[in-house]
Short mmCIF file of N, CA and C in Angstrom, two decimals:
data_model
loop_
_atom_site.label_atom_id
_atom_site.label_comp_id
_atom_site.label_asym_id
_atom_site.label_seq_id
_atom_site.Cartn_x
_atom_site.Cartn_y
_atom_site.Cartn_z
N MET A 122 0.86 -1.17 0.00
CA MET A 122 0.00 0.00 0.00
C MET A 122 0.90 1.22 0.00
N THR A 123 0.51 2.16 -0.77
CA THR A 123 1.17 3.45 -0.72
C THR A 123 0.24 4.42 -0.01
N VAL A 124 0.67 4.91 1.14
CA VAL A 124 -0.11 5.90 1.87
C VAL A 124 0.67 7.20 1.82
N ASP A 125 0.07 8.19 1.17
CA ASP A 125 0.67 9.51 1.08
C ASP A 125 0.20 10.31 2.29
N CYS A 126 1.10 10.53 3.25
CA CYS A 126 0.73 11.18 4.51
C CYS A 126 1.10 12.66 4.50
N VAL A 127 0.14 13.47 4.91
CA VAL A 127 0.39 14.87 5.20
C VAL A 127 0.13 15.03 6.69
N VAL A 128 1.18 15.35 7.43
CA VAL A 128 1.08 15.46 8.88
C VAL A 128 1.05 16.94 9.25
N GLU A 129 -0.13 17.39 9.67
CA GLU A 129 -0.28 18.79 10.09
C GLU A 129 -0.10 18.95 11.60
N ASP A 130 -0.19 17.85 12.34
CA ASP A 130 -0.06 17.89 13.80
C ASP A 130 1.06 16.93 14.19
N ASP A 131 2.17 17.48 14.65
CA ASP A 131 3.35 16.67 14.97
C ASP A 131 3.14 15.68 16.11
N ARG A 132 2.08 15.84 16.88
CA ARG A 132 1.81 14.88 17.95
C ARG A 132 1.55 13.48 17.40
N TRP A 133 1.22 13.37 16.12
CA TRP A 133 0.97 12.06 15.53
C TRP A 133 2.23 11.21 15.44
N GLY A 134 3.39 11.80 15.51
CA GLY A 134 4.62 11.01 15.42
C GLY A 134 4.70 10.28 14.09
N ASP A 135 5.02 8.99 14.14
CA ASP A 135 5.18 8.20 12.92
C ASP A 135 3.87 7.53 12.53
N ILE A 136 2.87 8.34 12.23
CA ILE A 136 1.57 7.79 11.83
C ILE A 136 1.67 7.07 10.49
N ALA A 137 2.65 7.40 9.68
CA ALA A 137 2.80 6.74 8.38
C ALA A 137 2.98 5.23 8.55
N ALA A 138 3.75 4.83 9.54
CA ALA A 138 3.97 3.40 9.79
C ALA A 138 2.67 2.72 10.21
N LEU A 139 1.91 3.37 11.09
CA LEU A 139 0.62 2.81 11.52
C LEU A 139 -0.35 2.74 10.34
N ALA A 140 -0.32 3.75 9.49
CA ALA A 140 -1.21 3.77 8.33
C ALA A 140 -0.92 2.61 7.39
N GLU A 141 0.35 2.33 7.17
CA GLU A 141 0.72 1.20 6.30
C GLU A 141 0.21 -0.12 6.88
N ILE A 142 0.39 -0.31 8.17
CA ILE A 142 -0.08 -1.53 8.83
C ILE A 142 -1.58 -1.68 8.67
N ALA A 143 -2.31 -0.62 9.00
CA ALA A 143 -3.78 -0.67 8.99
C ALA A 143 -4.33 -0.85 7.59
N THR A 144 -3.84 -0.07 6.64
CA THR A 144 -4.39 -0.14 5.28
C THR A 144 -4.05 -1.46 4.61
N ASP A 145 -2.82 -1.93 4.79
CA ASP A 145 -2.44 -3.23 4.23
C ASP A 145 -3.33 -4.34 4.78
N ALA A 146 -3.54 -4.34 6.09
CA ALA A 146 -4.35 -5.39 6.71
C ALA A 146 -5.78 -5.37 6.19
N ALA A 147 -6.36 -4.18 6.04
CA ALA A 147 -7.74 -4.06 5.56
C ALA A 147 -7.84 -4.55 4.11
N LEU A 148 -6.92 -4.14 3.27
CA LEU A 148 -6.99 -4.56 1.87
C LEU A 148 -6.76 -6.06 1.72
N GLU A 149 -5.78 -6.58 2.45
CA GLU A 149 -5.51 -8.01 2.37
C GLU A 149 -6.73 -8.82 2.81
N ARG A 150 -7.42 -8.36 3.84
CA ARG A 150 -8.59 -9.11 4.33
C ARG A 150 -9.69 -9.23 3.29
N VAL A 151 -9.85 -8.21 2.45
CA VAL A 151 -10.89 -8.28 1.42
C VAL A 151 -10.35 -8.79 0.09
N GLY A 152 -9.14 -9.34 0.11
CA GLY A 152 -8.59 -10.01 -1.06
C GLY A 152 -7.94 -9.10 -2.09
N LEU A 153 -7.51 -7.93 -1.67
CA LEU A 153 -6.87 -7.00 -2.60
C LEU A 153 -5.37 -6.92 -2.31
N GLU A 154 -4.60 -6.74 -3.34
CA GLU A 154 -3.15 -6.60 -3.22
C GLU A 154 -2.83 -5.16 -2.82
N PRO A 155 -2.34 -4.94 -1.60
CA PRO A 155 -2.10 -3.58 -1.13
C PRO A 155 -1.15 -2.76 -1.99
N SER A 156 -0.14 -3.39 -2.58
CA SER A 156 0.87 -2.63 -3.33
C SER A 156 0.30 -1.95 -4.57
N VAL A 157 -0.89 -2.33 -4.98
CA VAL A 157 -1.50 -1.78 -6.19
C VAL A 157 -2.23 -0.46 -5.93
N PHE A 158 -2.63 -0.20 -4.69
CA PHE A 158 -3.52 0.91 -4.38
C PHE A 158 -2.85 2.02 -3.58
N GLU A 159 -3.47 3.21 -3.63
CA GLU A 159 -2.95 4.37 -2.93
C GLU A 159 -4.06 5.03 -2.11
N ILE A 160 -3.67 5.58 -0.97
CA ILE A 160 -4.57 6.33 -0.11
C ILE A 160 -3.84 7.59 0.33
N SER A 161 -4.56 8.69 0.41
CA SER A 161 -4.01 9.93 0.96
C SER A 161 -4.52 10.08 2.39
N LEU A 162 -3.62 10.41 3.30
CA LEU A 162 -3.97 10.56 4.71
C LEU A 162 -3.57 11.93 5.22
N LEU A 163 -4.51 12.61 5.85
CA LEU A 163 -4.24 13.87 6.53
C LEU A 163 -4.30 13.62 8.03
N ALA A 164 -3.18 13.78 8.71
CA ALA A 164 -3.10 13.62 10.17
C ALA A 164 -3.15 15.02 10.77
N CYS A 165 -4.29 15.36 11.33
CA CYS A 165 -4.53 16.74 11.75
C CYS A 165 -4.99 16.84 13.19
N ASP A 166 -5.51 18.00 13.55
CA ASP A 166 -6.04 18.24 14.89
C ASP A 166 -7.55 18.46 14.81
N ASP A 167 -8.16 18.70 15.95
CA ASP A 167 -9.61 18.88 16.00
C ASP A 167 -10.08 20.12 15.23
N ALA A 168 -9.30 21.19 15.27
CA ALA A 168 -9.72 22.40 14.56
C ALA A 168 -9.85 22.13 13.06
N ARG A 169 -8.88 21.43 12.51
CA ARG A 169 -8.90 21.14 11.06
C ARG A 169 -10.03 20.18 10.71
N ILE A 170 -10.21 19.13 11.50
CA ILE A 170 -11.25 18.17 11.16
C ILE A 170 -12.65 18.75 11.37
N THR A 171 -12.77 19.70 12.30
CA THR A 171 -14.05 20.39 12.48
C THR A 171 -14.41 21.15 11.20
N THR A 172 -13.44 21.82 10.63
CA THR A 172 -13.67 22.53 9.37
C THR A 172 -14.06 21.56 8.25
N LEU A 173 -13.35 20.47 8.14
CA LEU A 173 -13.65 19.47 7.11
C LEU A 173 -15.03 18.86 7.31
N ASN A 174 -15.36 18.56 8.55
CA ASN A 174 -16.66 17.97 8.87
C ASN A 174 -17.79 18.95 8.54
N ALA A 175 -17.57 20.23 8.80
CA ALA A 175 -18.56 21.26 8.48
C ALA A 175 -18.70 21.41 6.96
N ASP A 176 -17.57 21.47 6.28
CA ASP A 176 -17.59 21.67 4.82
C ASP A 176 -18.20 20.50 4.06
N PHE A 177 -17.89 19.28 4.46
CA PHE A 177 -18.29 18.12 3.68
C PHE A 177 -19.52 17.39 4.21
N ARG A 178 -19.82 17.55 5.52
CA ARG A 178 -20.95 16.82 6.08
C ARG A 178 -21.96 17.74 6.77
N ASP A 179 -21.70 19.02 6.71
CA ASP A 179 -22.56 20.02 7.35
C ASP A 179 -22.72 19.75 8.85
N LYS A 180 -21.64 19.25 9.46
CA LYS A 180 -21.61 18.97 10.89
C LYS A 180 -20.41 19.72 11.48
N PRO A 181 -20.62 20.93 11.98
CA PRO A 181 -19.50 21.75 12.47
C PRO A 181 -19.01 21.34 13.85
N LYS A 182 -18.51 20.11 13.93
CA LYS A 182 -17.94 19.62 15.19
C LYS A 182 -16.82 18.64 14.88
N ALA A 183 -15.97 18.44 15.86
CA ALA A 183 -14.84 17.52 15.67
C ALA A 183 -15.35 16.08 15.61
N THR A 184 -14.61 15.27 14.90
CA THR A 184 -14.87 13.83 14.83
C THR A 184 -13.52 13.14 14.78
N ASN A 185 -13.51 11.83 14.91
CA ASN A 185 -12.23 11.13 14.95
C ASN A 185 -11.62 10.91 13.56
N VAL A 186 -12.45 10.45 12.62
CA VAL A 186 -11.93 10.14 11.28
C VAL A 186 -12.99 10.44 10.23
N LEU A 187 -12.53 10.91 9.09
CA LEU A 187 -13.39 11.14 7.93
C LEU A 187 -12.77 10.43 6.74
N SER A 188 -13.63 9.98 5.82
CA SER A 188 -13.16 9.30 4.61
C SER A 188 -13.89 9.82 3.39
N TRP A 189 -13.16 9.93 2.30
CA TRP A 189 -13.72 10.34 1.02
C TRP A 189 -13.30 9.33 -0.04
N PRO A 190 -14.15 8.35 -0.36
CA PRO A 190 -13.80 7.37 -1.38
C PRO A 190 -13.67 8.03 -2.76
N SER A 191 -12.78 7.50 -3.57
CA SER A 191 -12.59 8.04 -4.92
C SER A 191 -13.74 7.64 -5.84
N ASP A 192 -14.43 6.54 -5.51
CA ASP A 192 -15.56 6.05 -6.30
C ASP A 192 -16.63 5.52 -5.36
N GLU A 193 -17.85 5.47 -5.85
CA GLU A 193 -18.95 4.86 -5.09
C GLU A 193 -18.84 3.35 -5.23
N ARG A 194 -18.68 2.65 -4.11
CA ARG A 194 -18.51 1.20 -4.15
C ARG A 194 -19.51 0.48 -3.25
N ALA A 195 -20.41 1.20 -2.63
CA ALA A 195 -21.33 0.61 -1.65
C ALA A 195 -22.16 -0.50 -2.26
N ALA A 196 -22.49 -1.48 -1.43
CA ALA A 196 -23.34 -2.59 -1.86
C ALA A 196 -24.78 -2.09 -2.01
N ALA A 197 -25.49 -2.63 -2.97
CA ALA A 197 -26.89 -2.24 -3.18
C ALA A 197 -27.78 -2.80 -2.08
N MET A 198 -27.47 -4.00 -1.61
CA MET A 198 -28.29 -4.67 -0.60
C MET A 198 -27.60 -4.58 0.76
N ASP A 199 -28.39 -4.30 1.79
CA ASP A 199 -27.90 -4.21 3.16
C ASP A 199 -27.23 -5.53 3.56
N GLY A 200 -25.96 -5.45 3.96
CA GLY A 200 -25.23 -6.62 4.43
C GLY A 200 -24.41 -7.33 3.38
N GLU A 201 -24.48 -6.88 2.13
CA GLU A 201 -23.67 -7.51 1.07
C GLU A 201 -22.32 -6.82 0.97
N MET A 202 -21.37 -7.53 0.37
CA MET A 202 -20.04 -6.97 0.16
C MET A 202 -20.11 -5.87 -0.90
N PRO A 203 -19.38 -4.77 -0.69
CA PRO A 203 -19.32 -3.72 -1.69
C PRO A 203 -18.58 -4.18 -2.95
N LEU A 204 -18.68 -3.39 -3.99
CA LEU A 204 -17.94 -3.67 -5.22
C LEU A 204 -16.46 -3.44 -4.96
N ALA A 205 -15.65 -4.41 -5.32
CA ALA A 205 -14.20 -4.28 -5.11
C ALA A 205 -13.61 -3.35 -6.17
N PRO A 206 -12.68 -2.49 -5.77
CA PRO A 206 -12.02 -1.64 -6.77
C PRO A 206 -11.16 -2.50 -7.70
N GLN A 207 -11.08 -2.08 -8.94
CA GLN A 207 -10.28 -2.80 -9.91
C GLN A 207 -9.00 -2.01 -10.20
N PRO A 208 -7.86 -2.69 -10.20
CA PRO A 208 -6.62 -1.99 -10.53
C PRO A 208 -6.72 -1.39 -11.93
N GLY A 209 -6.16 -0.22 -12.06
CA GLY A 209 -6.19 0.47 -13.35
C GLY A 209 -5.21 1.61 -13.34
N PRO A 210 -5.38 2.54 -14.27
CA PRO A 210 -4.43 3.66 -14.35
C PRO A 210 -4.47 4.56 -13.12
N ASP A 211 -5.63 4.68 -12.49
CA ASP A 211 -5.75 5.49 -11.28
C ASP A 211 -6.14 4.56 -10.13
N ASN A 212 -5.20 4.23 -9.30
CA ASN A 212 -5.43 3.29 -8.21
C ASN A 212 -5.63 3.98 -6.87
N GLU A 213 -6.06 5.24 -6.90
CA GLU A 213 -6.32 6.01 -5.69
C GLU A 213 -7.66 5.58 -5.11
N LEU A 214 -7.64 5.06 -3.88
CA LEU A 214 -8.88 4.63 -3.23
C LEU A 214 -9.62 5.81 -2.61
N GLY A 215 -8.90 6.86 -2.25
CA GLY A 215 -9.54 8.03 -1.66
C GLY A 215 -8.68 8.65 -0.57
N ASP A 216 -9.35 9.48 0.23
CA ASP A 216 -8.66 10.26 1.25
C ASP A 216 -9.25 9.97 2.63
N ILE A 217 -8.37 10.02 3.62
CA ILE A 217 -8.75 9.86 5.03
C ILE A 217 -8.16 11.04 5.80
N ALA A 218 -8.94 11.59 6.72
CA ALA A 218 -8.42 12.58 7.67
C ALA A 218 -8.67 12.03 9.07
N ILE A 219 -7.69 12.20 9.95
CA ILE A 219 -7.80 11.69 11.31
C ILE A 219 -7.33 12.78 12.28
N ALA A 220 -8.10 12.99 13.35
CA ALA A 220 -7.84 14.09 14.28
C ALA A 220 -7.22 13.59 15.58
N TYR A 221 -6.06 14.15 15.91
CA TYR A 221 -5.33 13.71 17.09
C TYR A 221 -6.11 13.92 18.39
N ASP A 222 -6.64 15.11 18.59
CA ASP A 222 -7.29 15.44 19.86
C ASP A 222 -8.44 14.49 20.18
N THR A 223 -9.31 14.27 19.21
CA THR A 223 -10.46 13.39 19.43
C THR A 223 -9.99 11.95 19.64
N CYS A 224 -9.04 11.51 18.84
CA CYS A 224 -8.55 10.13 19.00
C CYS A 224 -7.91 9.91 20.36
N ALA A 225 -7.10 10.86 20.79
CA ALA A 225 -6.44 10.74 22.10
C ALA A 225 -7.47 10.73 23.22
N ARG A 226 -8.46 11.61 23.14
CA ARG A 226 -9.51 11.66 24.16
C ARG A 226 -10.30 10.35 24.19
N GLU A 227 -10.70 9.84 23.03
CA GLU A 227 -11.46 8.59 22.98
C GLU A 227 -10.65 7.42 23.54
N ALA A 228 -9.38 7.35 23.17
CA ALA A 228 -8.53 6.27 23.67
C ALA A 228 -8.41 6.34 25.19
N ALA A 229 -8.20 7.52 25.72
CA ALA A 229 -8.08 7.69 27.17
C ALA A 229 -9.38 7.33 27.87
N GLU A 230 -10.50 7.80 27.35
CA GLU A 230 -11.80 7.51 27.97
C GLU A 230 -12.12 6.01 27.96
N ALA A 231 -11.67 5.32 26.92
CA ALA A 231 -11.94 3.88 26.80
C ALA A 231 -10.86 3.04 27.47
N GLY A 232 -9.80 3.67 27.94
CA GLY A 232 -8.70 2.93 28.55
C GLY A 232 -7.94 2.08 27.55
N LYS A 233 -7.85 2.56 26.32
CA LYS A 233 -7.16 1.82 25.25
C LYS A 233 -5.87 2.54 24.89
N PRO A 234 -4.87 1.78 24.46
CA PRO A 234 -3.65 2.43 23.98
C PRO A 234 -3.96 3.27 22.73
N MET A 235 -3.35 4.42 22.62
CA MET A 235 -3.54 5.29 21.45
C MET A 235 -3.17 4.55 20.17
N HIS A 236 -2.12 3.76 20.21
CA HIS A 236 -1.70 2.95 19.06
C HIS A 236 -2.85 2.10 18.54
N ASP A 237 -3.50 1.37 19.45
CA ASP A 237 -4.60 0.46 19.06
C ASP A 237 -5.78 1.24 18.50
N HIS A 238 -6.14 2.34 19.15
CA HIS A 238 -7.28 3.12 18.69
C HIS A 238 -7.00 3.74 17.32
N THR A 239 -5.77 4.20 17.12
CA THR A 239 -5.39 4.79 15.83
C THR A 239 -5.46 3.74 14.73
N ILE A 240 -4.92 2.56 14.98
CA ILE A 240 -4.99 1.48 13.98
C ILE A 240 -6.46 1.17 13.67
N HIS A 241 -7.29 1.08 14.70
CA HIS A 241 -8.71 0.80 14.49
C HIS A 241 -9.34 1.85 13.58
N LEU A 242 -9.11 3.12 13.86
CA LEU A 242 -9.73 4.17 13.07
C LEU A 242 -9.20 4.20 11.64
N LEU A 243 -7.94 3.85 11.44
CA LEU A 243 -7.40 3.78 10.09
C LEU A 243 -7.95 2.59 9.32
N VAL A 244 -8.16 1.46 9.99
CA VAL A 244 -8.83 0.32 9.36
C VAL A 244 -10.26 0.73 9.00
N HIS A 245 -10.94 1.36 9.93
CA HIS A 245 -12.31 1.81 9.73
C HIS A 245 -12.40 2.74 8.51
N GLY A 246 -11.51 3.72 8.46
CA GLY A 246 -11.49 4.65 7.33
C GLY A 246 -11.19 3.97 6.02
N THR A 247 -10.28 3.01 6.03
CA THR A 247 -9.95 2.27 4.81
C THR A 247 -11.14 1.47 4.33
N LEU A 248 -11.85 0.82 5.25
CA LEU A 248 -13.04 0.07 4.86
C LEU A 248 -14.09 1.00 4.25
N HIS A 249 -14.22 2.21 4.77
CA HIS A 249 -15.13 3.18 4.14
C HIS A 249 -14.71 3.46 2.70
N LEU A 250 -13.41 3.61 2.46
CA LEU A 250 -12.94 3.85 1.10
C LEU A 250 -13.27 2.68 0.17
N LEU A 251 -13.38 1.50 0.75
CA LEU A 251 -13.70 0.29 -0.03
C LEU A 251 -15.20 0.07 -0.18
N GLY A 252 -16.01 0.99 0.34
CA GLY A 252 -17.46 0.89 0.15
C GLY A 252 -18.23 0.35 1.33
N PHE A 253 -17.55 0.02 2.41
CA PHE A 253 -18.24 -0.47 3.61
C PHE A 253 -18.82 0.73 4.35
N ASP A 254 -19.93 0.48 5.05
CA ASP A 254 -20.58 1.55 5.79
C ASP A 254 -21.29 0.97 6.99
N HIS A 255 -21.82 1.84 7.83
CA HIS A 255 -22.52 1.38 9.04
C HIS A 255 -23.83 2.11 9.22
N GLU A 256 -24.41 2.60 8.13
CA GLU A 256 -25.69 3.30 8.21
C GLU A 256 -26.86 2.32 8.33
N ARG A 257 -26.79 1.20 7.63
CA ARG A 257 -27.85 0.18 7.69
C ARG A 257 -27.37 -0.93 8.63
N ASP A 258 -28.30 -1.58 9.30
CA ASP A 258 -27.97 -2.56 10.34
C ASP A 258 -27.04 -3.67 9.87
N ARG A 259 -27.39 -4.34 8.79
CA ARG A 259 -26.57 -5.47 8.34
C ARG A 259 -25.24 -5.01 7.78
N ASP A 260 -25.21 -3.81 7.17
CA ASP A 260 -23.93 -3.24 6.74
C ASP A 260 -23.03 -2.98 7.95
N ALA A 261 -23.63 -2.45 9.01
CA ALA A 261 -22.86 -2.17 10.23
C ALA A 261 -22.30 -3.45 10.83
N THR A 262 -23.12 -4.49 10.86
CA THR A 262 -22.67 -5.79 11.39
C THR A 262 -21.51 -6.33 10.58
N LEU A 263 -21.62 -6.24 9.25
CA LEU A 263 -20.55 -6.70 8.36
C LEU A 263 -19.27 -5.90 8.60
N MET A 264 -19.38 -4.58 8.62
CA MET A 264 -18.20 -3.73 8.78
C MET A 264 -17.54 -3.94 10.14
N GLU A 265 -18.33 -3.97 11.19
CA GLU A 265 -17.76 -4.17 12.53
C GLU A 265 -17.11 -5.54 12.66
N GLY A 266 -17.71 -6.55 12.04
CA GLY A 266 -17.12 -7.89 12.06
C GLY A 266 -15.77 -7.91 11.36
N LEU A 267 -15.68 -7.24 10.22
CA LEU A 267 -14.40 -7.17 9.50
C LEU A 267 -13.36 -6.41 10.32
N GLU A 268 -13.76 -5.30 10.92
CA GLU A 268 -12.83 -4.53 11.74
C GLU A 268 -12.28 -5.40 12.87
N THR A 269 -13.17 -6.09 13.56
CA THR A 269 -12.77 -6.94 14.68
C THR A 269 -11.81 -8.03 14.22
N GLU A 270 -12.11 -8.65 13.09
CA GLU A 270 -11.25 -9.70 12.55
C GLU A 270 -9.88 -9.16 12.16
N ILE A 271 -9.85 -8.05 11.45
CA ILE A 271 -8.58 -7.45 11.02
C ILE A 271 -7.74 -7.05 12.23
N LEU A 272 -8.37 -6.40 13.18
CA LEU A 272 -7.64 -5.96 14.38
C LEU A 272 -7.14 -7.15 15.18
N GLY A 273 -7.95 -8.20 15.26
CA GLY A 273 -7.53 -9.41 15.98
C GLY A 273 -6.26 -10.00 15.39
N LYS A 274 -6.17 -10.00 14.06
CA LYS A 274 -4.96 -10.52 13.40
C LYS A 274 -3.75 -9.64 13.67
N LEU A 275 -4.00 -8.39 14.06
CA LEU A 275 -2.91 -7.47 14.40
C LEU A 275 -2.64 -7.45 15.91
N GLY A 276 -3.33 -8.31 16.65
CA GLY A 276 -3.13 -8.40 18.09
C GLY A 276 -3.83 -7.31 18.88
N ILE A 277 -4.85 -6.70 18.27
CA ILE A 277 -5.60 -5.62 18.93
C ILE A 277 -6.97 -6.15 19.33
N PRO A 278 -7.34 -5.96 20.59
CA PRO A 278 -8.64 -6.48 21.07
C PRO A 278 -9.83 -5.87 20.33
N ASP A 279 -10.94 -6.59 20.36
CA ASP A 279 -12.20 -6.15 19.74
C ASP A 279 -12.60 -4.79 20.30
N PRO A 280 -12.65 -3.76 19.45
CA PRO A 280 -12.97 -2.42 19.94
C PRO A 280 -14.45 -2.24 20.31
N TYR A 281 -15.29 -3.21 19.94
CA TYR A 281 -16.71 -3.09 20.20
C TYR A 281 -17.16 -3.84 21.45
N ARG A 282 -16.21 -4.47 22.14
CA ARG A 282 -16.53 -5.15 23.41
C ARG A 282 -16.22 -4.21 24.55
N ASP A 283 -17.04 -4.26 25.54
CA ASP A 283 -16.81 -3.42 26.74
C ASP A 283 -15.74 -4.02 27.62
#
């Protein structure tokens, strides 16, 4: 996987390494060769993601992660697998933005290591780029199941268990 990282908030440290781990694991799980695809990642703070959330979702508040797929890949039927991207001249899956402040706060509140929560959110964002969503019940079950499986293979506990 090629992850093009723009780090606007230095508190993220080496987020590029975490992004490679997360995106590779997500793509491999759905049967895609990571080296063929590209993702752009913006590692920012709450102020920046608040602006992005307001501009693109009309929600002027901070959030942990946002994703912008390069193509519509969502499944037509609730709970079905989305359309897989096909390698071609433009192998850009889309863009992800992740906010340090919200991620750090969520990790602390949940008693989880920041590393684990960051990997989870990057897997989550990558799955969104691949057409997975959690708006419909069966889609949410499918996406959460994939996240749990991918994270488990990386040695990260199920983020949806209390």
